[in-house]
PDB file of C-alpha atoms in Angstrom:
ATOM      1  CA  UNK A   8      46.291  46.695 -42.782  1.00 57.00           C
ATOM      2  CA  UNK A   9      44.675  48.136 -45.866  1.00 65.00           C
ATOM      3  CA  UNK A  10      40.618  48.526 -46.040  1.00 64.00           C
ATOM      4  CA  UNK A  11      40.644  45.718 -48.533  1.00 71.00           C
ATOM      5  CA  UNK A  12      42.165  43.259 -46.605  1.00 72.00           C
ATOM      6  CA  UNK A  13      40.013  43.988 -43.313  1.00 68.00           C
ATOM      7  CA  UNK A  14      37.120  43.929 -45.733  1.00 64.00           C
ATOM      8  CA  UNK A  15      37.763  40.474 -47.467  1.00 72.00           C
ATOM      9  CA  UNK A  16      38.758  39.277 -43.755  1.00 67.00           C
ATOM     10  CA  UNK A  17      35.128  40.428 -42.731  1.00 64.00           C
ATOM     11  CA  UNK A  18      33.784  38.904 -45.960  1.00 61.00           C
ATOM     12  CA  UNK A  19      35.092  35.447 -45.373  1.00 62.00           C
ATOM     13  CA  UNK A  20      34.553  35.583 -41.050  1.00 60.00           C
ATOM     14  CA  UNK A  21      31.037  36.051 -42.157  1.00 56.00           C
ATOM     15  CA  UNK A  22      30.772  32.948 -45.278  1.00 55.00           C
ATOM     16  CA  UNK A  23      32.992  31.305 -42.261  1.00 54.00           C
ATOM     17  CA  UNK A  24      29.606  31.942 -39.919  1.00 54.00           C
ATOM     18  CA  UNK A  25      26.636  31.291 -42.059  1.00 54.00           C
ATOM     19  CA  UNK A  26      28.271  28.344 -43.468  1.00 49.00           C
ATOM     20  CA  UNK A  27      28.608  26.977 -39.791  1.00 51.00           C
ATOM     21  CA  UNK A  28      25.637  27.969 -39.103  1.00 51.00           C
ATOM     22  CA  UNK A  29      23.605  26.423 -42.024  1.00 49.00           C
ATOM     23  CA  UNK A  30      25.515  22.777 -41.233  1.00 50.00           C
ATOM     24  CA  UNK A  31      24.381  23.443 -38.141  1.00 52.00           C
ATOM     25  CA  UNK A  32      20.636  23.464 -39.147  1.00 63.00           C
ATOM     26  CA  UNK A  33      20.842  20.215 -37.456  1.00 81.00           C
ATOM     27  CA  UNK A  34      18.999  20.717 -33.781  1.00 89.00           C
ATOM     28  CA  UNK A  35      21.132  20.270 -30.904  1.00 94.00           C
ATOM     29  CA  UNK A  36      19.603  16.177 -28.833  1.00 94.00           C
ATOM     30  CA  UNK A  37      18.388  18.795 -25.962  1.00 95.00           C
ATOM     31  CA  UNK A  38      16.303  20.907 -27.880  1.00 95.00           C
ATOM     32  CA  UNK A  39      15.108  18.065 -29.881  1.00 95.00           C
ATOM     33  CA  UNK A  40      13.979  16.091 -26.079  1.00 95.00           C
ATOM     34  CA  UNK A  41      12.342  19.456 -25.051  1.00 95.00           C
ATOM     35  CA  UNK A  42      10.093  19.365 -28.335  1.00 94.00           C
ATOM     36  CA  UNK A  43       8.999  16.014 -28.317  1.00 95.00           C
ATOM     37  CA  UNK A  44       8.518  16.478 -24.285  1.00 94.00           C
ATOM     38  CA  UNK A  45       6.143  18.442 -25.338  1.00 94.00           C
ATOM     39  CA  UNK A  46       4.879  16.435 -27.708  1.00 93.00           C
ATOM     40  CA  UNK A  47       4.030  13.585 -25.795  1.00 92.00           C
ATOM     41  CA  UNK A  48       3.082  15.863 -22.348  1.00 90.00           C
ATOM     42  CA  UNK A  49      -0.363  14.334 -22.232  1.00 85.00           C
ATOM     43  CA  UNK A  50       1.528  11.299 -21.182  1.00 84.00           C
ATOM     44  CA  UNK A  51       3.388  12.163 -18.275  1.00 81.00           C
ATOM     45  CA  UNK A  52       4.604   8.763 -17.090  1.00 83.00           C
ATOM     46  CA  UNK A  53       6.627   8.758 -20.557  1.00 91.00           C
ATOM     47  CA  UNK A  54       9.989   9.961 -20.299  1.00 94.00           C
ATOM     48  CA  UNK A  55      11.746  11.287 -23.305  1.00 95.00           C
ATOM     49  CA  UNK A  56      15.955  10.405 -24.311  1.00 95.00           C
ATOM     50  CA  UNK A  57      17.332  11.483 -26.978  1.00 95.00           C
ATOM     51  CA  UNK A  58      21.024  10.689 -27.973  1.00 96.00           C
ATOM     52  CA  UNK A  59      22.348  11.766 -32.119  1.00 95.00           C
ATOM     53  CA  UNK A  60      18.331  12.489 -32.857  1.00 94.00           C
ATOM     54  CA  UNK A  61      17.624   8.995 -32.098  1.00 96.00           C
ATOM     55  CA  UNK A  62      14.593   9.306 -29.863  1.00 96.00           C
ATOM     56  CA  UNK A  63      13.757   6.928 -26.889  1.00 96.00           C
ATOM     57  CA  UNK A  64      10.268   6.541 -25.400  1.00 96.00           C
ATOM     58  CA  UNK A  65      10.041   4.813 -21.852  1.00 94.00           C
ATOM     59  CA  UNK A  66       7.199   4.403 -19.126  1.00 91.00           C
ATOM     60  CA  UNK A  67       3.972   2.576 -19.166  1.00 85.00           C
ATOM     61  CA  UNK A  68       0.059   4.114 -20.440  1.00 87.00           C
ATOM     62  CA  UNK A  69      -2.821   2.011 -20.641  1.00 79.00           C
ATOM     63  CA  UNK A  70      -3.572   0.878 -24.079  1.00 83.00           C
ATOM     64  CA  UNK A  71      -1.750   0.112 -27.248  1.00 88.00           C
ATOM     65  CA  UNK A  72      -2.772   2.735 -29.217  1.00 90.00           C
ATOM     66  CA  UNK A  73      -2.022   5.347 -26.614  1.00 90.00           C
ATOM     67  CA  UNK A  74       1.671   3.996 -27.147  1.00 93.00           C
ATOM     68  CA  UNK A  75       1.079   3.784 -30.656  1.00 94.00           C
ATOM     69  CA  UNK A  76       0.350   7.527 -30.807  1.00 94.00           C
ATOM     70  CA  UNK A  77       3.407   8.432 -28.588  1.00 95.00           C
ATOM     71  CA  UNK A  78       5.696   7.453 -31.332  1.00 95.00           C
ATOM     72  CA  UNK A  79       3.664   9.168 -34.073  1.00 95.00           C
ATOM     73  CA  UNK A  80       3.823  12.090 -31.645  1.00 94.00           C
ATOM     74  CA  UNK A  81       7.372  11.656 -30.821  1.00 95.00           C
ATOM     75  CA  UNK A  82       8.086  11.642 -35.256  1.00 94.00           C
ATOM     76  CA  UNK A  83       6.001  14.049 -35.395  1.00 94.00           C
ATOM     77  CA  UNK A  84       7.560  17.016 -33.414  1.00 92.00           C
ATOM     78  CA  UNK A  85      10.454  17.970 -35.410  1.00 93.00           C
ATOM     79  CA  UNK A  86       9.963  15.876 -38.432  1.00 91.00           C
ATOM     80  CA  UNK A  87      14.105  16.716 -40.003  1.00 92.00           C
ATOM     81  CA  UNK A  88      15.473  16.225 -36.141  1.00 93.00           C
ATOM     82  CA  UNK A  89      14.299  12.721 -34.767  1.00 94.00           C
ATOM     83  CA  UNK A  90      15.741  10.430 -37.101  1.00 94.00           C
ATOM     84  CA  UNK A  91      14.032   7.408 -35.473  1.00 94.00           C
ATOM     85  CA  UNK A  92      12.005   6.359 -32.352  1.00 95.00           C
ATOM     86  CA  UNK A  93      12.853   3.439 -30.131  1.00 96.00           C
ATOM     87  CA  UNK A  94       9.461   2.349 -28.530  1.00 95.00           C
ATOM     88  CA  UNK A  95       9.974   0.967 -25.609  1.00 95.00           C
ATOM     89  CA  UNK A  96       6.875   2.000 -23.444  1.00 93.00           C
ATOM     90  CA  UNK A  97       5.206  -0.767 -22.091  1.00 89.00           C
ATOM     91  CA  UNK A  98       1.255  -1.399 -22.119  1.00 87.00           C
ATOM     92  CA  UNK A  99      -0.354  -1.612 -18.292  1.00 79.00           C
ATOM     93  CA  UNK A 100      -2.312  -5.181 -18.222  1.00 77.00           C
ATOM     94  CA  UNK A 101      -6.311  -3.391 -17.877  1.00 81.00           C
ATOM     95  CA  UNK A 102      -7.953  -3.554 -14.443  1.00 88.00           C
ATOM     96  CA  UNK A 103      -9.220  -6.731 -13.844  1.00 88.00           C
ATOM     97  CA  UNK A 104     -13.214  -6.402 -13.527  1.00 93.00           C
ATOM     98  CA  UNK A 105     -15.587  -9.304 -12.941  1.00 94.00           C
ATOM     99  CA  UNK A 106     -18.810  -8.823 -14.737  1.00 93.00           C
ATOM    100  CA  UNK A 107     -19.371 -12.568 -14.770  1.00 95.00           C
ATOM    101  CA  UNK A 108     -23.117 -12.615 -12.617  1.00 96.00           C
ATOM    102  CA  UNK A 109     -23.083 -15.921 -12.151  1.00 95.00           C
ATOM    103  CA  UNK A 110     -18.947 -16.354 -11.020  1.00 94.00           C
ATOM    104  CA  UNK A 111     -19.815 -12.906  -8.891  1.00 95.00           C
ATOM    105  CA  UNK A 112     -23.139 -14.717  -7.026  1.00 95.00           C
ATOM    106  CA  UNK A 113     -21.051 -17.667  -6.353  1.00 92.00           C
ATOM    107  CA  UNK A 114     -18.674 -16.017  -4.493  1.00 92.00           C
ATOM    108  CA  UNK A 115     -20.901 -13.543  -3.352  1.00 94.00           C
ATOM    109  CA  UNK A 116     -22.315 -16.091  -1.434  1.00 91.00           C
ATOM    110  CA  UNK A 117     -19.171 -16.881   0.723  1.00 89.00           C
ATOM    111  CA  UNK A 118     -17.935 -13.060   0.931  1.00 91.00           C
ATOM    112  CA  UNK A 119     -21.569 -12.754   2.864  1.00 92.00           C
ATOM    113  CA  UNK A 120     -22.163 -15.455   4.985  1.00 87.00           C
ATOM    114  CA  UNK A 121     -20.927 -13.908   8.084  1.00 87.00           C
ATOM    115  CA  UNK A 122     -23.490 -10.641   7.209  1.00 92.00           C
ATOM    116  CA  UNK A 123     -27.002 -12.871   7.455  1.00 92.00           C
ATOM    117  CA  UNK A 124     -28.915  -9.611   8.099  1.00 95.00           C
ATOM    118  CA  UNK A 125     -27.724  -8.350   4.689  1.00 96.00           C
ATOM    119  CA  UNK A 126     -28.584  -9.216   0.949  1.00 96.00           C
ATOM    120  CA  UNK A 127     -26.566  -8.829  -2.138  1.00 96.00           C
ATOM    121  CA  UNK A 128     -27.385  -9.394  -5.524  1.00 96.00           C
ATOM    122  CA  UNK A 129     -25.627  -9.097  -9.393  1.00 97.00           C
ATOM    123  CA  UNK A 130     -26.610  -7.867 -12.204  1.00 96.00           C
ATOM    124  CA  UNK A 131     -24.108  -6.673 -14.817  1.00 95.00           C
ATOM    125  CA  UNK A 132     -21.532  -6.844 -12.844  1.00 96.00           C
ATOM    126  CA  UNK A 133     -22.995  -4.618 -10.213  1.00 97.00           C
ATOM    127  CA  UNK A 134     -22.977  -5.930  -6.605  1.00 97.00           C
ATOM    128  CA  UNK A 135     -26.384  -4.380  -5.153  1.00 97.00           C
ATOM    129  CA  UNK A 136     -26.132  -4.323  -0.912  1.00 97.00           C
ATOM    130  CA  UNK A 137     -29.652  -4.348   1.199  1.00 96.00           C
ATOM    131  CA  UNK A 138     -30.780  -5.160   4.775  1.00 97.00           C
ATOM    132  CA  UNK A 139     -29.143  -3.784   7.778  1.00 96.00           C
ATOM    133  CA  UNK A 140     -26.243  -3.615   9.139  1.00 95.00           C
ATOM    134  CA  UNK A 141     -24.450  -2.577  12.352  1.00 94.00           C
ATOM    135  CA  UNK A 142     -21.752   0.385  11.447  1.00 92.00           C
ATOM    136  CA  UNK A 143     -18.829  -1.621  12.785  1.00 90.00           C
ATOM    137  CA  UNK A 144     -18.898  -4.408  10.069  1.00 92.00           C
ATOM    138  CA  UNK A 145     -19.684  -1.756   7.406  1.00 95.00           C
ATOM    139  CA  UNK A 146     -16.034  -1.863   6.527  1.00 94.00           C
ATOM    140  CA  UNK A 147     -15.698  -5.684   6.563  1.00 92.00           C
ATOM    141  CA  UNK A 148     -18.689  -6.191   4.095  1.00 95.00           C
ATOM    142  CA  UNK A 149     -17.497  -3.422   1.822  1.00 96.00           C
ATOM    143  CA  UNK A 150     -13.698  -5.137   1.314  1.00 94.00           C
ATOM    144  CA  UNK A 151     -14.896  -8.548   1.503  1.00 93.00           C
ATOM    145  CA  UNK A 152     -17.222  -7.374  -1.902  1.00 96.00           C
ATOM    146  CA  UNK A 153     -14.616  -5.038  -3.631  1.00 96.00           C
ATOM    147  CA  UNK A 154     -11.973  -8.082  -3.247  1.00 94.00           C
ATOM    148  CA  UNK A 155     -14.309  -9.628  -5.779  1.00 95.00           C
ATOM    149  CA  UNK A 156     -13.400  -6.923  -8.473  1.00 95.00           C
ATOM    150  CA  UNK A 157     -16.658  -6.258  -9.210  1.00 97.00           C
ATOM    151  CA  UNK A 158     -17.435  -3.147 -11.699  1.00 97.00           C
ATOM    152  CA  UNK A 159     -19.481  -1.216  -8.399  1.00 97.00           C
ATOM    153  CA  UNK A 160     -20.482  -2.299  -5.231  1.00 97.00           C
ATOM    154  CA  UNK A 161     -24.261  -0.258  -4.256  1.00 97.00           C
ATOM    155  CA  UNK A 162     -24.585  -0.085  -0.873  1.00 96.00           C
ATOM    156  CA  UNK A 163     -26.942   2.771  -1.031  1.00 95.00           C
ATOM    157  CA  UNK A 164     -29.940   0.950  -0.189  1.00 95.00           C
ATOM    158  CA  UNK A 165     -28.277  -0.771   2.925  1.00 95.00           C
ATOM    159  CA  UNK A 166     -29.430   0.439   6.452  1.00 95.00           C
ATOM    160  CA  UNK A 167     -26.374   1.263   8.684  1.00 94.00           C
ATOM    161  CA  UNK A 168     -27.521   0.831  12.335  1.00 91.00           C
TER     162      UNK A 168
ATOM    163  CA  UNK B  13     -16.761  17.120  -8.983  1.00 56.00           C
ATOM    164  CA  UNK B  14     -14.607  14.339 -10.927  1.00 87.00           C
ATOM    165  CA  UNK B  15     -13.506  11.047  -8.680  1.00 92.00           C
ATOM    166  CA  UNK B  16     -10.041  11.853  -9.280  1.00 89.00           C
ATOM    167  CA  UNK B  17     -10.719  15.032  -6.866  1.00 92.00           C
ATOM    168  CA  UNK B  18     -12.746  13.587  -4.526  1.00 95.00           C
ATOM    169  CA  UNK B  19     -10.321  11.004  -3.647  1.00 96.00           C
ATOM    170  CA  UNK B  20      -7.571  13.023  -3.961  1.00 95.00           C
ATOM    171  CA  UNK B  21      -6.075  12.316  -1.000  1.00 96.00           C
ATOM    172  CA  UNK B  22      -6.785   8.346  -1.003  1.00 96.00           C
ATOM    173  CA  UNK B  23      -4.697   8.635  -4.584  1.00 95.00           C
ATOM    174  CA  UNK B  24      -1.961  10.524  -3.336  1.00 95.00           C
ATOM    175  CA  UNK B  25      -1.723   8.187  -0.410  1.00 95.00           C
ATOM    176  CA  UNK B  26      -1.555   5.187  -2.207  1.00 95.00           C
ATOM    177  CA  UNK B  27       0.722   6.211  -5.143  1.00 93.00           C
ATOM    178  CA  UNK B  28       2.781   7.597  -1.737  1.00 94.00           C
ATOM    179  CA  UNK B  29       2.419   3.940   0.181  1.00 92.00           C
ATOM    180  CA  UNK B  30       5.189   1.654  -1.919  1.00 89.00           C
ATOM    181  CA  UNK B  31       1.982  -0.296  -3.346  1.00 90.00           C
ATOM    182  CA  UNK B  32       3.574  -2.363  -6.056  1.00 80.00           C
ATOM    183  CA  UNK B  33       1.459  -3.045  -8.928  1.00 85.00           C
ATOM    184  CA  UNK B  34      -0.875   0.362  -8.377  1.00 91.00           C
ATOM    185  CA  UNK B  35      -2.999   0.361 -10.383  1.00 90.00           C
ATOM    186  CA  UNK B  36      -6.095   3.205 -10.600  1.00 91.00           C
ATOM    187  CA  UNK B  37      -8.163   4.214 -13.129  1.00 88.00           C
ATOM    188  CA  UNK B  38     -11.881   5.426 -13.778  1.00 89.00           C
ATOM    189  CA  UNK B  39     -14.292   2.859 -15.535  1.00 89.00           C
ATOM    190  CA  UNK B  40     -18.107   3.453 -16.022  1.00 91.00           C
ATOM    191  CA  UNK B  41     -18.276   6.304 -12.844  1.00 93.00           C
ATOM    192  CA  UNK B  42     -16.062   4.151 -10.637  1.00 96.00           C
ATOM    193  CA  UNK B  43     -12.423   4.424  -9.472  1.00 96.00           C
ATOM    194  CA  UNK B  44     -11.038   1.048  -9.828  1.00 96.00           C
ATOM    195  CA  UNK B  45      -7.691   0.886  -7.665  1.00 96.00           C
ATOM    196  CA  UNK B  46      -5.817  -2.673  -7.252  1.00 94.00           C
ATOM    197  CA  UNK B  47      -2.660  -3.205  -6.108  1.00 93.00           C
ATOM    198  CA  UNK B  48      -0.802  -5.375  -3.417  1.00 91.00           C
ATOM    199  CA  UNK B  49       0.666  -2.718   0.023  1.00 92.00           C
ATOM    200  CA  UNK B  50       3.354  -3.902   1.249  1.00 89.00           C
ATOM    201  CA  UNK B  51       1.512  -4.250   4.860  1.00 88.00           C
ATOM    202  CA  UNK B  52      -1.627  -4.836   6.408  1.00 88.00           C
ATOM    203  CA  UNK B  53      -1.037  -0.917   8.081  1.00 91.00           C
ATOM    204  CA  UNK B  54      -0.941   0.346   4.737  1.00 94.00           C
ATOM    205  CA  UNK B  55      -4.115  -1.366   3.442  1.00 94.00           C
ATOM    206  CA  UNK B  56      -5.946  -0.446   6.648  1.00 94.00           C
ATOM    207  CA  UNK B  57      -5.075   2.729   6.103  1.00 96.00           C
ATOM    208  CA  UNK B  58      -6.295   3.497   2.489  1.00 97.00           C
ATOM    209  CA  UNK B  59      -9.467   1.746   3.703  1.00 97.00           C
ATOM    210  CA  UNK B  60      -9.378   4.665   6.430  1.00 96.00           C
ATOM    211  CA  UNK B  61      -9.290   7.477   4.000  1.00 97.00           C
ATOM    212  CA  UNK B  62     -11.643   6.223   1.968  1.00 97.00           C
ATOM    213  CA  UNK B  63     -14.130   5.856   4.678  1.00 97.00           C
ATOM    214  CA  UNK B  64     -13.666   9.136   5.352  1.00 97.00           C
ATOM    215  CA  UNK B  65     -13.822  10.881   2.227  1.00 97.00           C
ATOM    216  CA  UNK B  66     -16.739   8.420   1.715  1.00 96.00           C
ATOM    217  CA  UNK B  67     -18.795   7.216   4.752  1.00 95.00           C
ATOM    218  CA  UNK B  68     -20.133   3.969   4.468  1.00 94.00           C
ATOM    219  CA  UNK B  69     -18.913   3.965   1.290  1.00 96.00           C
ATOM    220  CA  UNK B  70     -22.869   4.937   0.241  1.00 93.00           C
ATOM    221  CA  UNK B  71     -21.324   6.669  -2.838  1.00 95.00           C
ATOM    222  CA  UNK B  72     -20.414   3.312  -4.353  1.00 95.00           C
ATOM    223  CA  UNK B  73     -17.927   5.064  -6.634  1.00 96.00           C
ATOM    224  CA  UNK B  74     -14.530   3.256  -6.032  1.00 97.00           C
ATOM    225  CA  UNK B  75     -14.027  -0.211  -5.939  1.00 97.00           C
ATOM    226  CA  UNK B  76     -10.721  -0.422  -4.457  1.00 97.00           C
ATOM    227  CA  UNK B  77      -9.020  -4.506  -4.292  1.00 95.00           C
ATOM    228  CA  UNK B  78      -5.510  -4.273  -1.805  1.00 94.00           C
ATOM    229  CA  UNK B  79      -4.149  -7.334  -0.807  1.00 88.00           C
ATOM    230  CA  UNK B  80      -1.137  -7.490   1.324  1.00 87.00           C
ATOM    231  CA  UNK B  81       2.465  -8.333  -0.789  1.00 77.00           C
ATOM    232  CA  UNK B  82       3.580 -10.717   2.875  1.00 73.00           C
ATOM    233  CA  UNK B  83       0.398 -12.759   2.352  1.00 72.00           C
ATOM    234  CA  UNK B  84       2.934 -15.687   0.822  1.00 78.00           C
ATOM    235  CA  UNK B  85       2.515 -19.272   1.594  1.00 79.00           C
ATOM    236  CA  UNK B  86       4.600 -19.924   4.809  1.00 82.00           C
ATOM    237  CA  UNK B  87       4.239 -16.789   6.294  1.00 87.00           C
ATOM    238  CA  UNK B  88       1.855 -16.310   9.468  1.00 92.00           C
ATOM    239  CA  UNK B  89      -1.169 -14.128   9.749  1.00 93.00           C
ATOM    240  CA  UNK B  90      -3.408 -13.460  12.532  1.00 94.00           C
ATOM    241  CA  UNK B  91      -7.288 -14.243  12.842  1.00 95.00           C
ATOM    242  CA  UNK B  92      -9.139 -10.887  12.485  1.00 92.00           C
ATOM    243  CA  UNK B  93     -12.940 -11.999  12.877  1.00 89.00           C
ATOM    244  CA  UNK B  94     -15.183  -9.893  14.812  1.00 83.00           C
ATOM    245  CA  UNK B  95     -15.762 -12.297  17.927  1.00 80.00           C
ATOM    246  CA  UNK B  96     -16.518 -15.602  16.683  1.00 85.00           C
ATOM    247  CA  UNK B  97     -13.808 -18.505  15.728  1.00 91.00           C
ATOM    248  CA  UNK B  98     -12.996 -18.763  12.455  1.00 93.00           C
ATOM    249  CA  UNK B  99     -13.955 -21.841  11.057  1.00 94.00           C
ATOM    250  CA  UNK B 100     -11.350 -23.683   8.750  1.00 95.00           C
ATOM    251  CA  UNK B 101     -13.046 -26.234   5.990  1.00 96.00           C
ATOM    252  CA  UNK B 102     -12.351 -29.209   4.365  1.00 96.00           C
ATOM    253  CA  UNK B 103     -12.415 -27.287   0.704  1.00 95.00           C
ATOM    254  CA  UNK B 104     -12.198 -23.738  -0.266  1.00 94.00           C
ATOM    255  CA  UNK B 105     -16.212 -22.428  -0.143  1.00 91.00           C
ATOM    256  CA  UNK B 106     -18.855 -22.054   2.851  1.00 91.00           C
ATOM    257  CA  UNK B 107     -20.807 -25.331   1.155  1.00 91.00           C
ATOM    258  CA  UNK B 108     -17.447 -27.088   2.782  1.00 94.00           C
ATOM    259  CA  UNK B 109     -17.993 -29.092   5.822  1.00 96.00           C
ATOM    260  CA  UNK B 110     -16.187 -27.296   8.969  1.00 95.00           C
ATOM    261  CA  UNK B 111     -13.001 -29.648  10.262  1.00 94.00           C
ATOM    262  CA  UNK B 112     -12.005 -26.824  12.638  1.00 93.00           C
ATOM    263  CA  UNK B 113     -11.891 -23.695  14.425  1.00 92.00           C
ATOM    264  CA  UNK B 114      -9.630 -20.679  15.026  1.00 94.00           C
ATOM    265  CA  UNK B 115      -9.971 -18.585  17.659  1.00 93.00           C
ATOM    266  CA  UNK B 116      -9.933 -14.595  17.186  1.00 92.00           C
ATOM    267  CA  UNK B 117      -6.316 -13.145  17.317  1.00 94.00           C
ATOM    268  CA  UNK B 118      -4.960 -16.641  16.376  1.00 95.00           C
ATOM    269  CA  UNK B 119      -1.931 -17.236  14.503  1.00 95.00           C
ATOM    270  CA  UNK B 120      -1.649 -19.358  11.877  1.00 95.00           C
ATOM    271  CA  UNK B 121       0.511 -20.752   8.796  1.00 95.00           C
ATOM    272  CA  UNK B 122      -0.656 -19.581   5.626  1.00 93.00           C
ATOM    273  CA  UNK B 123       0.077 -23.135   3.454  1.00 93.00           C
ATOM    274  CA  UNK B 124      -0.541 -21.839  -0.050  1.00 91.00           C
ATOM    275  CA  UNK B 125      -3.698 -19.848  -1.722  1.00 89.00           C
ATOM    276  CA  UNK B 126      -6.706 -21.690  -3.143  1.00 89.00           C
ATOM    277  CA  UNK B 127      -8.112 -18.949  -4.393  1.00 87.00           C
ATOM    278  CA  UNK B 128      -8.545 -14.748  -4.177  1.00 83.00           C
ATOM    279  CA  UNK B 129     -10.965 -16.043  -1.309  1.00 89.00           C
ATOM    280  CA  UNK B 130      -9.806 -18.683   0.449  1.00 93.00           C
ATOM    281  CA  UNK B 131      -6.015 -19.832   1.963  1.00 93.00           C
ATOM    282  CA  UNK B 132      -5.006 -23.505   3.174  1.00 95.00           C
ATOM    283  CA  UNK B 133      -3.619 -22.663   6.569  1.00 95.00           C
ATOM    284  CA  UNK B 134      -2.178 -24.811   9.138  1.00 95.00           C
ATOM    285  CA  UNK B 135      -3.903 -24.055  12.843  1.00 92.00           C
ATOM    286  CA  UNK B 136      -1.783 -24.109  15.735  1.00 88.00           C
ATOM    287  CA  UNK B 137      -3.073 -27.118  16.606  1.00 87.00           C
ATOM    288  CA  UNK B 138      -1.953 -28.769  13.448  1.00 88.00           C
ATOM    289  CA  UNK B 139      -5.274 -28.167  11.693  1.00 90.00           C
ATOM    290  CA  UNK B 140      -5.361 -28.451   8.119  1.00 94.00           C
ATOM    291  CA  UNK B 141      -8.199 -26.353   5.880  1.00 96.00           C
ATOM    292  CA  UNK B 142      -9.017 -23.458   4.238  1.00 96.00           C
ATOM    293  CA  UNK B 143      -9.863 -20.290   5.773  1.00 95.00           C
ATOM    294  CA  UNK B 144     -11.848 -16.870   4.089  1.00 93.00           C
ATOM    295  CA  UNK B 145      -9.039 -14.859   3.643  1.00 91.00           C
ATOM    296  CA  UNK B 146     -10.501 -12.044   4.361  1.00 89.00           C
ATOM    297  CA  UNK B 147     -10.068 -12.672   8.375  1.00 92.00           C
ATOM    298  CA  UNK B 148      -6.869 -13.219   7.924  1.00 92.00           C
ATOM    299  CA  UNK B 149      -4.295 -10.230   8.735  1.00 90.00           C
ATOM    300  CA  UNK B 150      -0.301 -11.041   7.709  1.00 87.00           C
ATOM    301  CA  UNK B 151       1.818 -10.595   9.939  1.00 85.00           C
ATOM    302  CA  UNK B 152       4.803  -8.086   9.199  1.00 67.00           C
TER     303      UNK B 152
END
């Protein structure tokens, strides 16, 4: 084999290569989850597929526009790679809270008729405890208030006997 | 510290407990957590921890709403007041005249829910009325 030939057979092994290699610019669907993994980390009940740079997003956060910044996020981390997102977190209903004073005294009413040595009033939503109390029924009181949903239940002021 | 820490171990329990619907989150200075255990043990449990990691519950800084998934209309549950009967009413408040009584550790039919506060049970005397559903315990 003459020196020519090898050379012209190293010449076109290596346009063979870097051709390959440029068509292969194209980032491989596992490197492409591991990016946008990162990418959406601060969300870790979303999970991350990817299949032909098509990216999914699945799991649950707690507001629309944390899901709306997932997919932005998701676009975002390798721009050439994901060619499209496929949304499908889903948005947690919000914690119901009762900040309704008058519903909350209405029903406060019943949760505390079996406590007649205690007193609770509302104000913003705020369930404030007084009076006394002996320690066995502190527990009672305490869920029979919180099943109300109320935004905080103060029993600071209440004496425990 | 941050809430999150302090009830650590409540958290862990409950996201550990099968709780469908879990749901926890800090609003205003106060852990909210609702959800529905799949047993009375488990939500007697949670309330455990949390008594411990908060006695009294003086802190005020969770507000934590369990119910119990077997609390269904024709299941039983068992009458968990102190001493006293519990009274069953003609309609679903304490303003409700009283048309019966059910003795502590009583078990009864729970006929359908009124409201988060009150259940139409059937005594075991055949008693119809609502009950606070807060005495009542469901049974498996």
């Amino acid at each position: 084999m003459s020196l020519k030939k090898v050379l012209s057979m190293f010449l076109v092994a290596g346009v063979v290569t870097f051709g390959t290699i440029s068509c292969k610019s194209k980032i491989s669907d596992a490197d492409l989850k591991t990016k946008v993994e990162t990418a959406v980390s601060a969300s870790p009940a979303v999970l991350v597929d990817v299949k032909d740079g098509v990216v999914t997003l699945t799991g649950t956060v707690g507001s629309e526009d944390e899901r709306m910044a997932l997919e932005s996020s998701a676009k975002a981390a390798d721009t050439k790679g994901v060619k499209s997102v496929v949304n499908n977190i889903t948005v947690k209903a919000p914690i119901e809270i009762n900040t309704n004073d008058a519903d909350l005294t209405a029903k406060i009413v019943d949760a505390t008729k079996d406590f007649p040595t205690v007193k609770a009033t509302v104000v913003g939503g705020v369930i404030t405890v007084t009076g006394t109390l002996e320690q066995a029924r502190v527990m009672v009181l305490k869920q029979s208030l919180d099943a109300l949903n109320p935004k905080k239940v103060d029993m600071s002021a209440l004496v425990v006997k | 510290m941050s809430l999150l820490n302090k009830y650590k171990v409540l958290i862990d329990t409950a996201n550990a407990s099968g709780i469908s619907d879990l749901q926890m989150a800090e609003q205003d200075g106060v852990l909210q957590i609702r959800g529905t255990a799949p047993n009375a043990d488990v939500k007697n449990k949670l309330w455990d921890i949390y008594n411990q990691i908060d006695p009294n519950f003086l802190s005020g800084d969770v507000v934590m709403n369990v119910d119990v998934s077997t609390a269904v209309a024709g299941t039983q549950a068992r009458v968990i007041t102190e001493n006293s009967n519990l009274n069953v009413r003609k309609g679903p408040g304490t303003d409700q005249p009283i048309v019966g009584k059910a003795a502590k550790n009583e078990i009864i039919t729970l006929i359908s829910r009124a409201n988060s506060q009150w259940w139409l049970v059937r005594t075991k005397d055949g008693e119809e009325g609502y009950c606070y559903a807060q005495y009542l315990e469901p049974i498996g």
